[in-house]
Tab-separated table of C-alpha atoms and ligand atoms in Angstrom:
chain	number	residue	atom	x	y	z
A	1	MET	CA	35.927	60.634	-26.545
A	2	GLY	CA	35.457	63.796	-24.013
A	3	ALA	CA	32.031	63.205	-21.824
A	4	LEU	CA	32.789	59.036	-22.030
A	5	ASN	CA	36.365	59.402	-20.883
A	6	HIS	CA	36.683	57.446	-17.484
A	7	LYS	CA	33.305	55.810	-17.814
A	8	PHE	CA	34.262	52.789	-19.228
A	9	ASN	CA	36.496	51.356	-16.553
A	10	GLU	CA	33.682	51.135	-14.138
A	11	ASN	CA	30.898	49.942	-16.170
A	12	ILE	CA	32.104	47.635	-18.659
A	13	LEU	CA	32.745	44.421	-17.793
A	14	ILE	CA	33.890	41.875	-20.528
A	15	THR	CA	32.441	38.119	-19.937
A	16	SER	CA	31.432	35.272	-22.395
A	17	LEU	CA	27.866	35.204	-22.990
A	18	ASP	CA	27.621	31.778	-21.496
A	19	LYS	CA	29.136	32.530	-18.114
A	20	LEU	CA	26.343	35.554	-17.980
A	21	LEU	CA	23.666	33.330	-18.490
A	22	ASN	CA	24.720	30.647	-16.352
A	23	TRP	CA	25.142	33.328	-13.831
A	24	SER	CA	22.136	34.791	-14.116
A	25	ARG	CA	20.401	31.471	-14.306
A	26	SER	CA	21.975	29.713	-11.318
A	27	GLY	CA	20.935	33.214	-9.274
A	28	SER	CA	17.339	32.534	-9.983
A	29	GLU	CA	16.728	29.021	-8.960
A	30	TRP	CA	12.924	29.094	-9.051
A	31	TYR	CA	11.928	25.662	-7.370
A	32	PHE	CA	8.935	23.911	-8.273
A	33	GLN	CA	7.143	22.979	-4.841
A	34	PHE	CA	7.090	19.377	-4.481
A	35	GLY	CA	6.193	18.474	-0.831
A	36	LEU	CA	5.339	14.653	-0.663
A	37	ALA	CA	5.843	13.763	3.106
A	38	CYS	CA	7.786	14.950	5.882
A	39	CYS	CA	10.738	16.461	4.062
A	40	ALA	CA	8.195	18.955	2.722
A	41	ILE	CA	8.047	20.479	6.200
A	42	GLU	CA	11.846	21.192	6.486
A	43	MET	CA	11.574	22.525	2.697
A	44	MET	CA	9.183	25.035	3.956
A	45	SER	CA	10.955	25.895	6.755
A	46	ALA	CA	14.004	26.425	4.526
A	47	ALA	CA	12.032	28.662	2.627
A	48	ALA	CA	10.615	30.694	5.741
A	49	ALA	CA	11.890	33.754	7.477
A	50	ARG	CA	14.947	31.898	9.419
A	51	HIS	CA	16.547	30.234	6.529
A	52	ASP	CA	15.127	32.398	3.695
A	53	LEU	CA	15.786	30.659	0.618
A	54	GLU	CA	15.205	34.000	-1.338
A	55	ARG	CA	18.546	35.353	-0.269
A	56	PHE	CA	19.847	32.766	-2.926
A	57	GLY	CA	17.301	33.689	-5.208
A	58	ALA	CA	15.409	30.556	-5.027
A	59	MET	CA	11.612	30.900	-4.866
A	60	PRO	CA	8.762	28.644	-4.784
A	61	ARG	CA	6.530	28.058	-7.652
A	62	SER	CA	3.240	26.450	-7.842
A	63	SER	CA	3.584	25.660	-11.528
A	64	PRO	CA	5.949	23.245	-13.535
A	65	ARG	CA	5.982	25.949	-16.329
A	66	GLN	CA	7.369	28.714	-13.765
A	67	ALA	CA	10.073	26.324	-12.314
A	68	ASP	CA	13.727	25.545	-12.909
A	69	VAL	CA	14.178	23.085	-10.418
A	70	MET	CA	12.222	20.192	-9.049
A	71	ILE	CA	12.508	19.616	-5.399
A	72	VAL	CA	11.181	16.153	-4.656
A	73	ALA	CA	10.783	16.323	-1.181
A	74	GLY	CA	9.428	13.426	0.507
A	75	THR	CA	8.177	10.043	-0.149
A	76	VAL	CA	7.406	9.154	-4.144
A	77	THR	CA	4.640	6.647	-3.982
A	78	LEU	CA	3.943	4.632	-6.746
A	79	LYS	CA	0.676	6.331	-7.359
A	80	MET	CA	2.423	9.853	-7.269
A	81	ALA	CA	5.385	8.299	-9.444
A	82	THR	CA	3.304	8.730	-12.903
A	83	ARG	CA	2.473	12.222	-11.517
A	84	VAL	CA	5.825	13.167	-10.716
A	85	LYS	CA	6.960	12.406	-14.108
A	86	ARG	CA	4.077	14.008	-16.206
A	87	LEU	CA	4.973	17.149	-13.759
A	88	TYR	CA	8.856	16.920	-14.740
A	89	GLU	CA	8.029	16.552	-18.456
A	90	GLN	CA	5.893	19.866	-18.229
A	91	MET	CA	8.941	21.965	-17.138
A	92	ALA	CA	10.507	24.290	-19.450
A	93	GLU	CA	14.186	23.316	-20.352
A	94	PRO	CA	16.883	23.874	-18.714
A	95	LYS	CA	15.521	21.958	-15.932
A	96	TYR	CA	16.949	20.293	-12.973
A	97	VAL	CA	16.025	17.860	-10.030
A	98	ILE	CA	17.189	17.773	-6.540
A	99	SER	CA	16.267	14.567	-4.523
A	100	MET	CA	15.510	15.882	-1.252
A	101	GLY	CA	15.678	13.129	1.810
A	102	SER	CA	16.344	9.225	2.094
A	103	CYS	CA	12.603	8.512	0.373
A	104	ALA	CA	13.369	10.491	-2.823
A	105	ASN	CA	16.895	9.132	-2.794
A	106	SER	CA	16.160	5.333	-2.180
A	107	GLY	CA	12.733	4.588	-0.717
A	108	GLY	CA	13.904	5.857	3.006
A	109	PRO	CA	12.148	3.837	5.523
A	110	TYR	CA	10.115	2.095	2.708
A	111	TRP	CA	13.072	0.565	1.043
A	112	GLN	CA	12.590	-3.016	2.040
A	113	HIS	CA	8.568	-3.527	2.748
A	114	GLY	CA	7.083	-0.510	1.000
A	115	TYR	CA	4.845	-2.012	-1.660
A	116	HIS	CA	3.635	1.300	-2.449
A	117	VAL	CA	6.905	3.331	-2.611
A	118	LEU	CA	9.187	3.621	-5.656
A	119	LYS	CA	12.682	2.972	-4.288
A	120	GLY	CA	14.444	6.391	-5.485
A	121	VAL	CA	12.927	8.884	-7.883
A	122	ASP	CA	15.867	8.794	-10.165
A	123	GLN	CA	14.095	5.607	-11.430
A	124	ILE	CA	11.544	7.826	-13.247
A	125	ILE	CA	13.277	11.184	-13.687
A	126	PRO	CA	16.909	12.077	-13.987
A	127	VAL	CA	18.197	13.773	-10.662
A	128	ASP	CA	21.091	16.447	-10.286
A	129	VAL	CA	21.831	16.464	-6.746
A	130	TYR	CA	20.845	14.252	-3.697
A	131	ILE	CA	20.293	15.322	-0.480
A	132	PRO	CA	20.664	12.475	2.386
A	133	GLY	CA	18.758	12.901	5.686
A	134	CYS	CA	15.419	11.868	7.184
A	135	PRO	CA	14.772	14.772	6.960
A	136	PRO	CA	17.831	16.819	5.899
A	137	ARG	CA	17.983	19.782	7.670
A	138	PRO	CA	17.116	23.230	6.009
A	139	GLU	CA	21.084	23.860	5.880
A	140	ALA	CA	21.510	20.592	3.996
A	141	LEU	CA	18.777	21.528	1.413
A	142	ILE	CA	20.482	25.099	1.054
A	143	GLU	CA	24.100	23.388	0.438
A	144	GLY	CA	21.970	21.132	-2.169
A	145	LEU	CA	20.574	24.221	-3.901
A	146	LEU	CA	24.514	25.841	-3.809
A	147	HIS	CA	26.045	22.744	-5.382
A	148	LEU	CA	23.054	22.991	-8.094
A	149	GLN	CA	24.091	26.530	-8.525
A	150	LYS	CA	27.933	25.773	-8.860
A	151	LYS	CA	26.864	23.070	-11.673
A	152	MET	CA	24.527	25.329	-13.463
A	153	ARG	CA	27.642	27.842	-13.600
A	154	GLU	CA	29.974	25.366	-15.286
A	155	GLU	CA	27.860	24.279	-17.840
A	156	PRO	CA	28.197	25.497	-21.381
A	157	ARG	CA	24.963	26.931	-23.091
A	158	LEU	CA	26.145	28.364	-26.263
A	159	ALA	CA	29.332	27.014	-26.988
A	160	LYS	CA	29.287	23.868	-28.691
A	161	LYS	CA	29.117	20.653	-26.292
A	162	GLU	CA	32.249	18.617	-26.418
A	163	GLY	CA	32.041	16.111	-29.222
A	164	GLN	CA	29.164	18.392	-31.473
A	165	GLU	CA	29.967	19.318	-34.803
B	1	MET	CA	-23.926	3.488	30.002
B	2	THR	CA	-21.184	1.090	30.493
B	3	GLU	CA	-19.715	-1.166	27.593
B	4	GLN	CA	-21.086	-4.221	29.835
B	5	GLU	CA	-24.264	-2.339	30.100
B	6	ILE	CA	-24.770	-2.070	26.295
B	7	TYR	CA	-23.816	-5.348	25.821
B	8	ALA	CA	-26.375	-6.837	28.141
B	9	ASP	CA	-28.953	-4.488	26.627
B	10	LEU	CA	-27.917	-5.714	23.036
B	11	THR	CA	-27.865	-9.436	23.977
B	12	ALA	CA	-31.724	-8.556	25.249
B	13	GLU	CA	-32.620	-7.422	22.137
B	14	PHE	CA	-30.760	-9.579	19.500
B	15	GLY	CA	-30.338	-13.001	21.439
B	16	ASP	CA	-28.138	-15.202	19.819
B	17	LYS	CA	-26.879	-12.915	16.937
B	18	ILE	CA	-24.363	-11.364	19.295
B	19	ILE	CA	-21.372	-13.495	19.692
B	20	GLU	CA	-19.752	-12.600	22.632
B	21	PHE	CA	-18.041	-9.854	24.835
B	22	VAL	CA	-14.431	-9.498	24.706
B	23	VAL	CA	-12.465	-7.475	27.212
B	24	GLU	CA	-8.734	-7.209	26.765
B	25	GLU	CA	-6.449	-5.121	28.708
B	26	THR	CA	-5.304	-2.810	26.078
B	27	LEU	CA	-8.466	-3.058	23.834
B	28	ASN	CA	-11.680	-1.137	23.949
B	29	PRO	CA	-14.105	-3.723	25.384
B	30	THR	CA	-15.734	-5.326	22.078
B	31	VAL	CA	-18.902	-7.005	21.100
B	32	VAL	CA	-18.413	-9.537	18.461
B	33	VAL	CA	-21.576	-9.901	16.531
B	34	LYS	CA	-22.987	-11.882	13.608
B	35	ALA	CA	-22.054	-10.285	10.310
B	36	ASP	CA	-25.319	-10.602	8.735
B	37	SER	CA	-27.185	-8.686	11.378
B	38	LEU	CA	-24.575	-6.115	11.746
B	39	ALA	CA	-27.061	-3.476	9.695
B	40	ASP	CA	-29.899	-4.069	12.390
B	41	ILE	CA	-27.473	-3.598	15.211
B	42	CYS	CA	-26.436	-0.484	13.894
B	43	THR	CA	-29.654	1.043	13.146
B	44	TYR	CA	-30.575	-0.144	16.730
B	45	LEU	CA	-27.581	1.633	18.165
B	46	LYS	CA	-28.193	4.664	16.166
B	47	ASP	CA	-31.918	5.185	17.175
B	48	THR	CA	-32.793	3.697	20.275
B	49	GLU	CA	-33.375	6.459	23.034
B	50	ALA	CA	-30.921	4.946	25.832
B	51	LEU	CA	-28.199	4.620	23.318
B	52	GLN	CA	-27.782	7.261	20.468
B	53	PHE	CA	-24.687	6.118	18.981
B	54	ASP	CA	-24.828	9.230	16.572
B	55	SER	CA	-21.151	8.714	15.486
B	56	LEU	CA	-19.043	5.964	13.894
B	57	MET	CA	-15.797	7.112	14.947
B	58	ASN	CA	-13.790	4.571	12.954
B	59	LEU	CA	-14.058	1.411	11.069
B	60	ALA	CA	-11.338	-0.739	10.124
B	61	GLY	CA	-10.455	-3.656	8.062
B	62	HIS	CA	-8.119	-6.430	10.064
B	63	ASP	CA	-6.070	-9.542	9.402
B	64	SER	CA	-4.883	-11.356	12.270
B	65	ASP	CA	-2.471	-13.972	11.025
B	66	GLY	CA	-2.817	-14.574	7.505
B	67	VAL	CA	-5.111	-17.558	7.970
B	68	SER	CA	-8.070	-17.254	9.703
B	69	ASP	CA	-10.908	-14.854	9.042
B	70	LEU	CA	-10.452	-11.421	8.531
B	71	SER	CA	-12.595	-9.189	10.710
B	72	VAL	CA	-14.266	-5.616	10.363
B	73	ILE	CA	-14.035	-3.201	13.729
B	74	TYR	CA	-16.582	-0.353	14.343
B	75	HIS	CA	-16.151	2.270	16.923
B	76	PHE	CA	-19.204	3.965	17.911
B	77	HIS	CA	-19.420	7.156	20.056
B	78	SER	CA	-22.573	8.942	21.282
B	79	THR	CA	-22.029	12.506	21.540
B	80	PHE	CA	-25.312	13.215	23.487
B	81	LEU	CA	-24.636	10.568	25.983
B	82	ASP	CA	-20.950	10.140	25.754
B	83	HIS	CA	-20.317	6.425	25.716
B	84	TYR	CA	-18.533	4.127	23.371
B	85	ILE	CA	-18.806	0.658	21.917
B	86	THR	CA	-17.013	-1.200	19.709
B	87	LEU	CA	-18.192	-4.056	17.507
B	88	LYS	CA	-16.714	-6.732	15.711
B	89	ILE	CA	-17.597	-9.099	12.993
B	90	PHE	CA	-15.964	-11.867	10.999
B	91	THR	CA	-15.680	-12.374	7.428
B	92	PRO	CA	-14.155	-15.115	5.274
B	93	ARG	CA	-10.936	-14.605	3.729
B	94	GLU	CA	-11.652	-14.685	0.264
B	95	ASP	CA	-14.468	-12.945	-1.430
B	96	SER	CA	-15.744	-11.750	1.563
B	97	THR	CA	-18.967	-9.437	1.753
B	98	VAL	CA	-20.128	-7.685	4.403
B	99	ASP	CA	-23.444	-4.998	4.252
B	100	SER	CA	-22.357	-1.636	4.481
B	101	VAL	CA	-23.615	0.915	6.911
B	102	ALA	CA	-22.904	3.968	4.893
B	103	ASN	CA	-26.602	4.651	4.537
B	104	ILE	CA	-26.731	4.221	8.356
B	105	TYR	CA	-23.423	6.370	9.102
B	106	ARG	CA	-22.085	8.424	6.490
B	107	THR	CA	-18.652	8.130	7.955
B	108	ALA	CA	-18.651	4.405	6.603
B	109	ASP	CA	-18.410	5.698	3.280
B	110	TRP	CA	-14.750	6.034	2.696
B	111	HIS	CA	-13.515	3.655	5.672
B	112	GLU	CA	-15.410	1.000	3.925
B	113	ARG	CA	-13.763	2.107	0.535
B	114	GLU	CA	-10.662	1.877	2.267
B	115	ALA	CA	-11.174	-1.500	4.058
B	116	TRP	CA	-12.337	-2.958	0.502
B	117	ASP	CA	-8.991	-1.544	-0.839
B	118	LEU	CA	-6.364	-2.643	1.436
B	119	TYR	CA	-8.267	-5.882	2.627
B	120	GLY	CA	-10.806	-6.502	0.134
B	121	ILE	CA	-13.586	-6.970	1.832
B	122	LYS	CA	-16.857	-6.065	-0.310
B	123	PHE	CA	-19.434	-4.077	1.255
B	124	ASN	CA	-22.744	-4.701	0.211
B	125	GLY	CA	-25.046	-2.026	-0.730
B	126	HIS	CA	-22.037	0.588	-0.470
B	127	PRO	CA	-23.018	3.557	-2.752
B	128	ASP	CA	-19.507	3.562	-4.724
B	129	LEU	CA	-17.431	1.049	-3.931
B	130	LYS	CA	-14.118	1.626	-5.392
B	131	ARG	CA	-10.473	1.852	-4.314
B	132	ILE	CA	-9.568	4.765	-2.149
B	133	LEU	CA	-6.064	4.992	-1.558
B	134	LEU	CA	-4.298	2.750	-4.165
B	135	GLU	CA	-4.725	3.363	-8.197
B	136	GLU	CA	-7.741	1.829	-9.673
B	137	ASP	CA	-5.808	-0.821	-11.857
B	138	TRP	CA	-3.801	-2.291	-8.713
B	139	GLU	CA	-4.068	-5.937	-8.075
B	140	GLY	CA	-4.374	-7.294	-4.719
B	141	HIS	CA	-5.185	-6.116	-1.328
B	142	PRO	CA	-1.931	-5.196	0.395
B	143	LEU	CA	-2.622	-5.202	3.987
B	144	LYS	CA	-3.777	-8.782	3.551
B	145	LYS	CA	-0.772	-10.785	5.576
B	146	ASP	CA	-0.524	-12.984	2.705
B	147	TYR	CA	-0.279	-10.453	0.069
B	148	VAL	CA	2.831	-10.909	-2.287
B	149	ALA	CA	4.076	-7.432	-3.839
B	150	ALA	CA	4.349	-7.573	-7.485
B	151	GLU	CA	7.674	-6.901	-8.889
B	152	PHE	CA	6.811	-4.190	-11.153
B	153	TYR	CA	3.785	-1.858	-11.285
B	154	ARG	CA	3.156	0.036	-14.711
B	155	GLY	CA	6.892	-0.663	-15.453
B	156	MET	CA	8.371	0.793	-12.167
B	157	ARG	CA	10.187	-1.411	-9.971
B	158	ILE	CA	8.739	-2.212	-6.411
B	159	ALA	CA	11.263	-4.688	-5.242
B	160	LYS	CA	14.214	-2.976	-3.615
B	161	VAL	CA	17.041	-2.222	-5.776
B	162	LYS	CA	19.717	-4.829	-4.989
C	1	LIG	S1	13.198	10.579	4.068
C	1	LIG	FE1	12.466	10.657	6.150
C	1	LIG	S2	11.852	12.567	6.720
C	1	LIG	FE2	11.860	12.675	4.362
C	1	LIG	S3	10.001	12.021	3.757
C	1	LIG	FE3	11.115	10.119	3.997
C	1	LIG	S4	10.435	9.382	6.142
C	1	LIG	FE4	9.888	11.542	5.869
């Protein structure tokens, strides 16, 4: 082997394609900015210098077509709900949703008398991670994103899913 | 001018169109006027040399108890003379129409749409009276105290999930 001797040990890594894809995917959770109310302020602060979401590869996108994760940060009014759904549909697969704060989880302070508020964004789109709080601190959002990373890493991508032929 | 003086001035000009002057501790002193002469009074407030109310700061609908008449409240300020006055009119709960002041004060345009949207008060002569906050296909005017929320809106549940 001559020149290639001793090179392989250091530079070759054996893994499954599934794991490789999931690893790379989970390291770049580009999120769709979805500031709907006060929770958005915490999301912005999480992205800014002190909490710096980009440490985790999470970067804000303004277009659903470039985003992997939709962070629904704030009160989903019924008027907005139809738009939320449409924007979710415009995201490319695989796509994930983080519901940030009490409002997006369950209607929050408007759970009883909010004639205009959707009582939980999970009524219109599937949610992967719920983050409690009103508003959740940036640390909580970061934890949510890390949970989502974990979920992404465990998903079978290319291998046949259970039950499939 | 103080609110008292402005009230005296309006009474001298409009006579029985001015109903009363209300001073309550926590509220701005308010002149209650007849709805049908509102536009005239606004023009007078704006164009009179001694008043010069060039700014309509706010216009709001109001429902006090869900039974009696609705009201519309107008807050004026003169940026030249730095004095304030508040006008109030009453209008029936159902099919109420009030003259629009949007052609006198541009501020009124969107504020009147809001009062229409949330209280169902129609404004005669408004350039484009349509809902401003809620969707066009929304039913009812939710800040009226006798409003009952529907159960569903476009298939989405409004009532809380039990
Ligand atoms: S959960 Fe609280 S902080 Fe977040 S949008 Fe709702 S009211 Fe605002």
